[in-house]
Coordinates of C-alpha atoms and ligand atoms in Angstrom, one line a residue:
M1 CA 65.4 -35.0 -34.2
V2 CA 62.1 -33.7 -35.4
V3 CA 58.7 -35.4 -34.9
V4 CA 56.3 -34.5 -37.7
M5 CA 52.7 -34.9 -36.4
A6 CA 50.1 -36.4 -38.7
A7 CA 47.5 -33.9 -40.1
E8 CA 44.8 -35.4 -37.9
A9 CA 46.9 -35.4 -34.7
G10 CA 45.2 -33.7 -31.7
Q11 CA 46.6 -31.9 -28.7
D12 CA 46.6 -35.1 -26.6
D13 CA 48.9 -36.7 -29.2
I14 CA 51.3 -33.7 -29.1
D15 CA 51.3 -33.7 -25.3
G16 CA 52.0 -37.4 -25.4
V17 CA 55.2 -36.9 -27.5
V18 CA 56.4 -34.0 -25.4
D19 CA 55.8 -35.9 -22.1
L20 CA 57.7 -39.0 -23.4
V21 CA 60.6 -36.9 -24.5
R22 CA 60.8 -35.0 -21.3
A23 CA 60.5 -38.2 -19.2
A24 CA 63.6 -39.4 -21.0
G25 CA 65.6 -36.3 -20.1
G26 CA 65.2 -34.5 -23.4
D27 CA 63.3 -31.3 -24.3
A28 CA 60.6 -30.8 -26.9
F29 CA 59.6 -27.6 -28.7
V30 CA 56.3 -27.5 -30.5
S31 CA 55.9 -25.4 -33.7
R32 CA 52.5 -25.1 -35.4
G33 CA 52.7 -24.5 -39.1
M34 CA 49.8 -23.9 -41.5
S35 CA 49.4 -27.5 -42.4
R36 CA 51.2 -29.5 -39.7
T37 CA 52.7 -29.4 -36.2
I38 CA 56.2 -30.4 -35.7
V39 CA 58.0 -31.1 -32.4
G40 CA 61.7 -30.4 -32.3
V41 CA 63.4 -32.8 -29.9
V42 CA 66.8 -32.0 -28.4
G43 CA 68.9 -33.8 -25.8
D44 CA 71.1 -36.9 -25.5
V45 CA 70.8 -38.4 -29.0
E46 CA 71.6 -42.0 -27.9
R47 CA 69.1 -42.0 -25.1
L48 CA 66.3 -40.3 -27.1
G49 CA 67.1 -42.6 -30.1
T50 CA 65.9 -45.6 -28.1
L51 CA 62.4 -44.0 -27.8
N52 CA 59.9 -45.5 -30.2
L53 CA 58.4 -42.1 -31.1
R54 CA 57.2 -43.4 -34.5
A55 CA 54.7 -45.7 -32.6
M56 CA 53.1 -42.9 -30.6
P57 CA 49.6 -41.9 -31.6
G58 CA 49.4 -39.0 -34.0
V59 CA 53.0 -39.2 -35.2
G60 CA 53.4 -39.0 -38.9
D61 CA 57.2 -39.2 -39.3
V62 CA 60.4 -38.9 -37.3
V63 CA 63.2 -37.0 -39.0
R64 CA 66.8 -37.0 -37.8
I65 CA 68.5 -33.6 -38.3
S66 CA 72.1 -33.9 -39.5
A67 CA 73.1 -30.3 -38.8
P68 CA 74.5 -29.6 -35.3
Y69 CA 71.9 -26.8 -34.9
K70 CA 68.4 -28.3 -34.9
L71 CA 65.6 -25.9 -34.1
V72 CA 67.0 -23.1 -36.3
S73 CA 67.8 -25.4 -39.2
R74 CA 65.8 -25.6 -42.4
E75 CA 65.4 -29.4 -41.8
H76 CA 63.3 -28.4 -38.8
R77 CA 61.2 -25.9 -40.6
R78 CA 61.2 -25.9 -44.4
E79 CA 59.4 -22.6 -44.8
R80 CA 61.4 -19.5 -44.1
S81 CA 60.1 -17.8 -40.9
V82 CA 58.5 -14.4 -40.5
I83 CA 59.3 -12.7 -37.2
S84 CA 56.9 -10.1 -35.9
V85 CA 58.4 -7.2 -34.0
A86 CA 55.4 -5.5 -32.4
G87 CA 53.5 -6.2 -35.6
V88 CA 56.3 -5.2 -38.0
P89 CA 57.3 -8.3 -40.1
I90 CA 60.8 -9.4 -40.9
G91 CA 60.8 -12.3 -43.4
P92 CA 61.1 -13.5 -46.9
D93 CA 58.4 -11.4 -48.6
T94 CA 59.4 -8.1 -47.2
L95 CA 62.3 -5.7 -46.8
T96 CA 62.4 -4.2 -43.4
V97 CA 64.6 -1.2 -42.7
I98 CA 65.7 -0.6 -39.1
A99 CA 67.4 2.8 -38.4
G100 CA 68.4 5.0 -35.5
P101 CA 71.4 6.3 -33.6
C102 CA 74.2 4.0 -32.5
A103 CA 73.7 5.2 -29.0
V104 CA 70.9 6.9 -27.1
E105 CA 72.5 10.2 -25.9
T106 CA 69.7 12.6 -25.2
A107 CA 65.9 12.7 -25.7
E108 CA 66.3 15.3 -28.4
Q109 CA 69.0 13.4 -30.3
T110 CA 66.9 10.2 -30.1
L111 CA 63.7 11.8 -31.3
A112 CA 65.5 13.6 -34.1
S113 CA 67.1 10.3 -35.1
A114 CA 63.7 8.5 -35.0
L115 CA 62.3 11.1 -37.4
M116 CA 65.3 10.6 -39.6
A117 CA 64.7 6.8 -39.5
R118 CA 61.1 7.4 -40.7
A119 CA 62.3 9.6 -43.5
A120 CA 64.8 6.8 -44.5
G121 CA 61.9 4.3 -44.9
A122 CA 62.5 2.6 -41.6
S123 CA 59.7 0.7 -39.7
L124 CA 61.8 0.0 -36.6
L125 CA 64.0 2.2 -34.4
R126 CA 67.4 1.1 -33.2
G127 CA 69.4 2.7 -30.5
G128 CA 71.7 1.4 -27.7
A129 CA 71.2 2.3 -24.0
Y130 CA 73.9 -0.3 -23.0
K131 CA 76.9 0.0 -25.2
P132 CA 79.6 -2.7 -25.3
R133 CA 82.6 -0.5 -26.1
S134 CA 86.1 -1.7 -26.9
S135 CA 87.5 1.0 -24.5
P136 CA 86.4 1.1 -20.9
Y137 CA 86.9 4.9 -21.1
A138 CA 84.4 5.3 -24.0
F139 CA 80.7 6.2 -23.4
Q140 CA 79.0 3.1 -22.1
G141 CA 75.4 4.2 -22.6
L142 CA 72.7 5.8 -20.4
G143 CA 71.4 2.5 -19.1
E144 CA 67.8 2.5 -17.9
A145 CA 67.5 6.3 -18.5
G146 CA 68.2 5.5 -22.1
L147 CA 65.6 2.8 -22.2
Q148 CA 63.0 5.3 -20.9
I149 CA 64.0 7.7 -23.7
L150 CA 63.5 5.0 -26.2
A151 CA 60.1 4.2 -24.8
D152 CA 59.1 7.8 -25.0
V153 CA 60.4 8.2 -28.5
R154 CA 58.6 5.0 -29.6
E155 CA 55.4 6.7 -28.7
A156 CA 56.2 10.0 -30.3
A157 CA 57.7 8.6 -33.5
G158 CA 55.5 5.5 -33.8
L159 CA 58.4 3.0 -34.3
P160 CA 58.9 -0.1 -32.3
V161 CA 62.3 -0.3 -30.6
V162 CA 65.3 -2.6 -31.0
T163 CA 68.0 -2.2 -28.3
E164 CA 71.0 -4.1 -27.1
V165 CA 71.4 -6.0 -23.9
V166 CA 74.9 -6.9 -22.8
D167 CA 74.4 -8.5 -19.3
P168 CA 72.2 -11.5 -18.5
S169 CA 71.1 -9.7 -15.3
D170 CA 69.7 -6.8 -17.3
V171 CA 67.6 -8.9 -19.7
D172 CA 64.3 -8.6 -17.9
L173 CA 64.7 -4.8 -17.5
V174 CA 65.6 -4.3 -21.1
A175 CA 62.8 -6.6 -22.2
S176 CA 60.3 -4.6 -20.2
Y177 CA 61.1 -1.5 -22.5
A178 CA 62.2 -3.0 -25.8
D179 CA 60.2 -4.6 -28.6
M180 CA 63.2 -6.6 -29.8
L181 CA 66.4 -7.4 -27.9
Q182 CA 69.7 -7.1 -29.7
V183 CA 72.7 -9.3 -28.9
G184 CA 75.8 -7.7 -30.3
T185 CA 78.9 -9.1 -32.1
R186 CA 81.0 -9.1 -28.9
N187 CA 78.4 -11.1 -27.1
M188 CA 77.4 -13.7 -29.7
A189 CA 79.1 -16.4 -27.7
N190 CA 78.0 -15.2 -24.3
F191 CA 76.0 -18.3 -23.7
P192 CA 74.3 -17.2 -20.4
L193 CA 73.2 -14.1 -22.2
L194 CA 71.8 -16.1 -25.1
Q195 CA 69.9 -18.4 -22.7
A196 CA 68.5 -15.4 -20.8
V197 CA 67.3 -13.6 -24.0
G198 CA 65.8 -17.0 -25.1
G199 CA 63.6 -16.9 -22.0
A200 CA 62.7 -13.2 -22.2
G201 CA 59.6 -13.5 -24.4
K202 CA 60.7 -10.9 -26.9
P203 CA 62.1 -11.3 -30.4
V204 CA 65.9 -11.3 -30.6
M205 CA 68.3 -9.9 -33.2
L206 CA 71.5 -11.9 -33.0
K207 CA 74.5 -10.3 -34.6
R208 CA 77.2 -12.5 -36.0
G209 CA 80.4 -12.5 -33.9
M210 CA 83.1 -10.7 -35.8
N211 CA 85.3 -13.8 -35.5
A212 CA 82.6 -16.4 -35.8
T213 CA 82.0 -18.9 -38.5
I214 CA 78.5 -19.3 -39.9
E215 CA 78.1 -22.6 -38.0
E216 CA 79.1 -21.0 -34.7
W217 CA 76.6 -18.2 -35.4
L218 CA 73.8 -20.7 -36.0
M219 CA 74.8 -22.6 -32.8
A220 CA 74.5 -19.4 -30.9
A221 CA 71.0 -18.9 -32.3
E222 CA 70.3 -22.5 -31.2
Y223 CA 71.0 -21.5 -27.6
I224 CA 68.2 -18.9 -27.9
A225 CA 65.9 -21.3 -29.7
Q226 CA 66.6 -24.1 -27.2
R227 CA 65.0 -21.9 -24.5
G228 CA 61.8 -21.9 -26.5
N229 CA 62.2 -18.7 -28.4
L230 CA 62.3 -19.1 -32.2
D231 CA 61.7 -15.4 -32.9
I232 CA 65.2 -14.8 -33.9
V233 CA 66.6 -12.5 -36.7
L234 CA 70.2 -13.0 -37.7
C235 CA 72.3 -10.0 -38.5
E236 CA 75.5 -10.1 -40.7
R237 CA 77.6 -7.2 -39.5
G238 CA 81.0 -7.9 -41.0
I239 CA 83.9 -10.2 -39.9
R240 CA 87.6 -9.7 -39.2
T241 CA 89.9 -10.3 -42.1
F242 CA 93.3 -9.1 -43.1
E243 CA 91.8 -6.1 -44.9
K244 CA 92.2 -2.8 -43.1
A245 CA 90.5 -0.4 -45.6
T246 CA 87.1 -1.1 -43.9
R247 CA 86.4 -1.6 -40.2
N248 CA 85.2 -5.2 -40.9
T249 CA 84.6 -7.2 -44.1
L250 CA 80.9 -7.5 -44.9
D251 CA 80.4 -11.2 -45.7
I252 CA 77.7 -10.8 -48.3
S253 CA 77.9 -14.5 -49.1
A254 CA 76.7 -15.3 -45.6
V255 CA 73.1 -14.1 -46.5
P256 CA 72.2 -16.7 -49.1
V257 CA 74.3 -19.3 -47.3
V258 CA 72.5 -18.9 -44.0
Q259 CA 69.1 -18.6 -45.7
R260 CA 69.7 -22.0 -47.1
L261 CA 70.8 -23.5 -43.8
S262 CA 68.3 -21.8 -41.5
H263 CA 64.7 -20.8 -41.7
L264 CA 65.5 -17.6 -39.7
P265 CA 65.5 -14.2 -41.4
V266 CA 68.9 -12.6 -42.2
I267 CA 69.5 -8.9 -42.2
V268 CA 72.6 -6.9 -42.9
D269 CA 74.3 -4.0 -41.0
P270 CA 76.2 -1.9 -43.5
S271 CA 77.0 0.7 -40.9
H272 CA 79.0 -1.4 -38.4
S273 CA 80.7 -3.5 -41.1
G274 CA 82.0 -0.7 -43.3
G275 CA 82.4 1.8 -40.4
R276 CA 82.2 4.7 -43.0
R277 CA 79.2 6.8 -44.1
D278 CA 80.2 6.6 -47.8
L279 CA 80.0 2.8 -47.8
V280 CA 76.5 2.6 -46.2
L281 CA 74.5 3.1 -49.4
P282 CA 76.5 0.9 -51.7
L283 CA 76.5 -1.9 -49.1
S284 CA 72.8 -1.4 -48.5
R285 CA 72.2 -1.9 -52.3
A286 CA 74.4 -5.1 -52.2
A287 CA 72.5 -6.4 -49.1
I288 CA 69.1 -5.9 -50.8
A289 CA 70.3 -7.3 -54.1
V290 CA 71.7 -10.5 -52.5
G291 CA 68.4 -11.2 -50.8
A292 CA 68.7 -9.8 -47.2
D293 CA 65.4 -9.7 -45.3
G294 CA 66.3 -6.2 -44.0
I295 CA 69.0 -3.7 -43.2
I296 CA 69.9 -1.9 -40.0
V297 CA 71.6 1.5 -40.4
D298 CA 72.9 4.2 -38.1
V299 CA 71.7 7.8 -38.4
H300 CA 72.5 10.8 -36.3
P301 CA 71.4 14.5 -36.5
H302 CA 74.9 15.7 -35.6
P303 CA 77.4 12.9 -36.3
E304 CA 80.4 15.2 -35.6
A305 CA 79.2 15.4 -32.0
A306 CA 78.1 11.8 -31.7
L307 CA 79.3 9.9 -28.6
C308 CA 79.6 6.7 -30.6
D309 CA 80.2 5.7 -34.2
G310 CA 79.6 9.2 -35.7
P311 CA 81.7 8.6 -38.9
Q312 CA 79.3 5.9 -40.1
A313 CA 76.0 7.6 -39.3
L314 CA 73.9 8.7 -42.2
V315 CA 72.9 12.4 -42.2
D316 CA 69.7 14.2 -43.4
A317 CA 71.1 14.4 -47.0
D318 CA 71.4 10.6 -47.2
L319 CA 67.9 9.7 -46.1
R320 CA 66.0 10.3 -49.2
E321 CA 68.5 8.2 -51.2
L322 CA 68.3 5.3 -48.7
A323 CA 64.5 5.4 -48.8
A324 CA 64.6 5.4 -52.6
V325 CA 67.1 2.5 -52.7
A326 CA 64.9 0.5 -50.4
A327 CA 61.6 1.4 -52.3
H328 CA 63.0 0.8 -55.8
L329 CA 65.0 -2.4 -55.2
S330 CA 62.4 -4.2 -53.0
P331 CA 60.1 -5.1 -55.9
L332 CA 63.0 -6.1 -58.1
V333 CA 63.9 -8.8 -55.5
G334 CA 60.2 -9.9 -55.0
R335 CA 59.7 -8.0 -51.8
T336 CA 57.5 -5.3 -50.3
L337 CA 59.1 -2.6 -48.3
T338 CA 57.7 -2.9 -44.8
P339 CA 55.8 0.3 -44.1
A340 CA 56.3 2.2 -40.9
P341 CA 53.4 1.6 -38.4
A342 CA 50.7 4.3 -38.3
L343 CA 51.6 6.8 -35.5
A344 CA 48.7 5.9 -33.2
A345 CA 49.3 2.1 -33.5
V346 CA 52.3 1.9 -31.1
D347 CA 51.7 1.8 -27.3
A348 CA 54.2 3.4 -25.0
Ligands
LIG1 C1 75.4 -1.8 -32.5 O1 74.6 -2.2 -33.4 O2 75.2 -0.8 -31.9 C2 76.7 -2.5 -32.3 C3 77.5 -2.3 -31.3 O3 77.0 -3.4 -33.3 P1 78.0 -4.6 -33.3 O4 77.7 -5.4 -32.2 O5 77.7 -5.2 -34.6 O6 79.4 -4.0 -33.3
LIG2 MN1 77.7 1.5 -33.1

């Protein structure tokens, strides 16, 4: 249920609605738009349905949301959201490129990758310090030492940092270094982790589970939103199908479908979906053309020696082309390529 406050409603009116809902065992999330304030109400529908919210002072309308996800639905917020990652926007008017190594391996490799990311037109740096690997014998990431490298490279390369967290007990630590928290495909349905990142006070990039339907993905986002964090970017990264020619099948339809169902930005990961370097540029073109709000790609200075996902990492020779694809296609789809922050603008 969504309570739409009247234009003239004051803070006392909003507090009155929130208090009434909470007293009835529900929860209320206030979103202030340009022209109106709306209060998302979640909880036991039958009990909350008996509240006469319409009669409360300052209430303009009460709208029932039919979708199972509420706060992330477009019924809750009609305008598509812009999420700011340390000042870098991800939203409907921009195309934001995120690039970096799959995993943080060394300070030198991460800095070289960050400079490659800038050359590719990226405004955010990706890189995993905690790696959820299919094999327990594979490189698991450097942990906090990797987070420290990311923080140092952020200062040197001037790019805010997106990095994955895999364990609820690490969320506060990762959030103390990162500008955006990533929840990976294998953890999309890790509900304690979703709740923990929802309370961490940082924007979250939520990848689609490789076996998840769009509705399950949006319900996962709802877990984060329900903790009061609506700064969520959804990332389509391919799903499992019968096809073996690619690592996963990029569900390009998911981008416009989700953008119609949810106000949250949707980006595409052409690196993890295809799993092959030669597919990254074609899939990036497809993602931009279909209307994605951004792309996230792997780069590596020496992919033959990479500890994780070398075969899909772009190399120096690819960067100029990726930058050109992003710069040329953005205006054709009514977007501005998000510029990288000026070097001095990012704090360590
Ligand atoms: C990643 O982005 O590093 C990653 C592990 O991706 P995914 O969760 O999509 O496999
Ligand atoms: Mn990877």
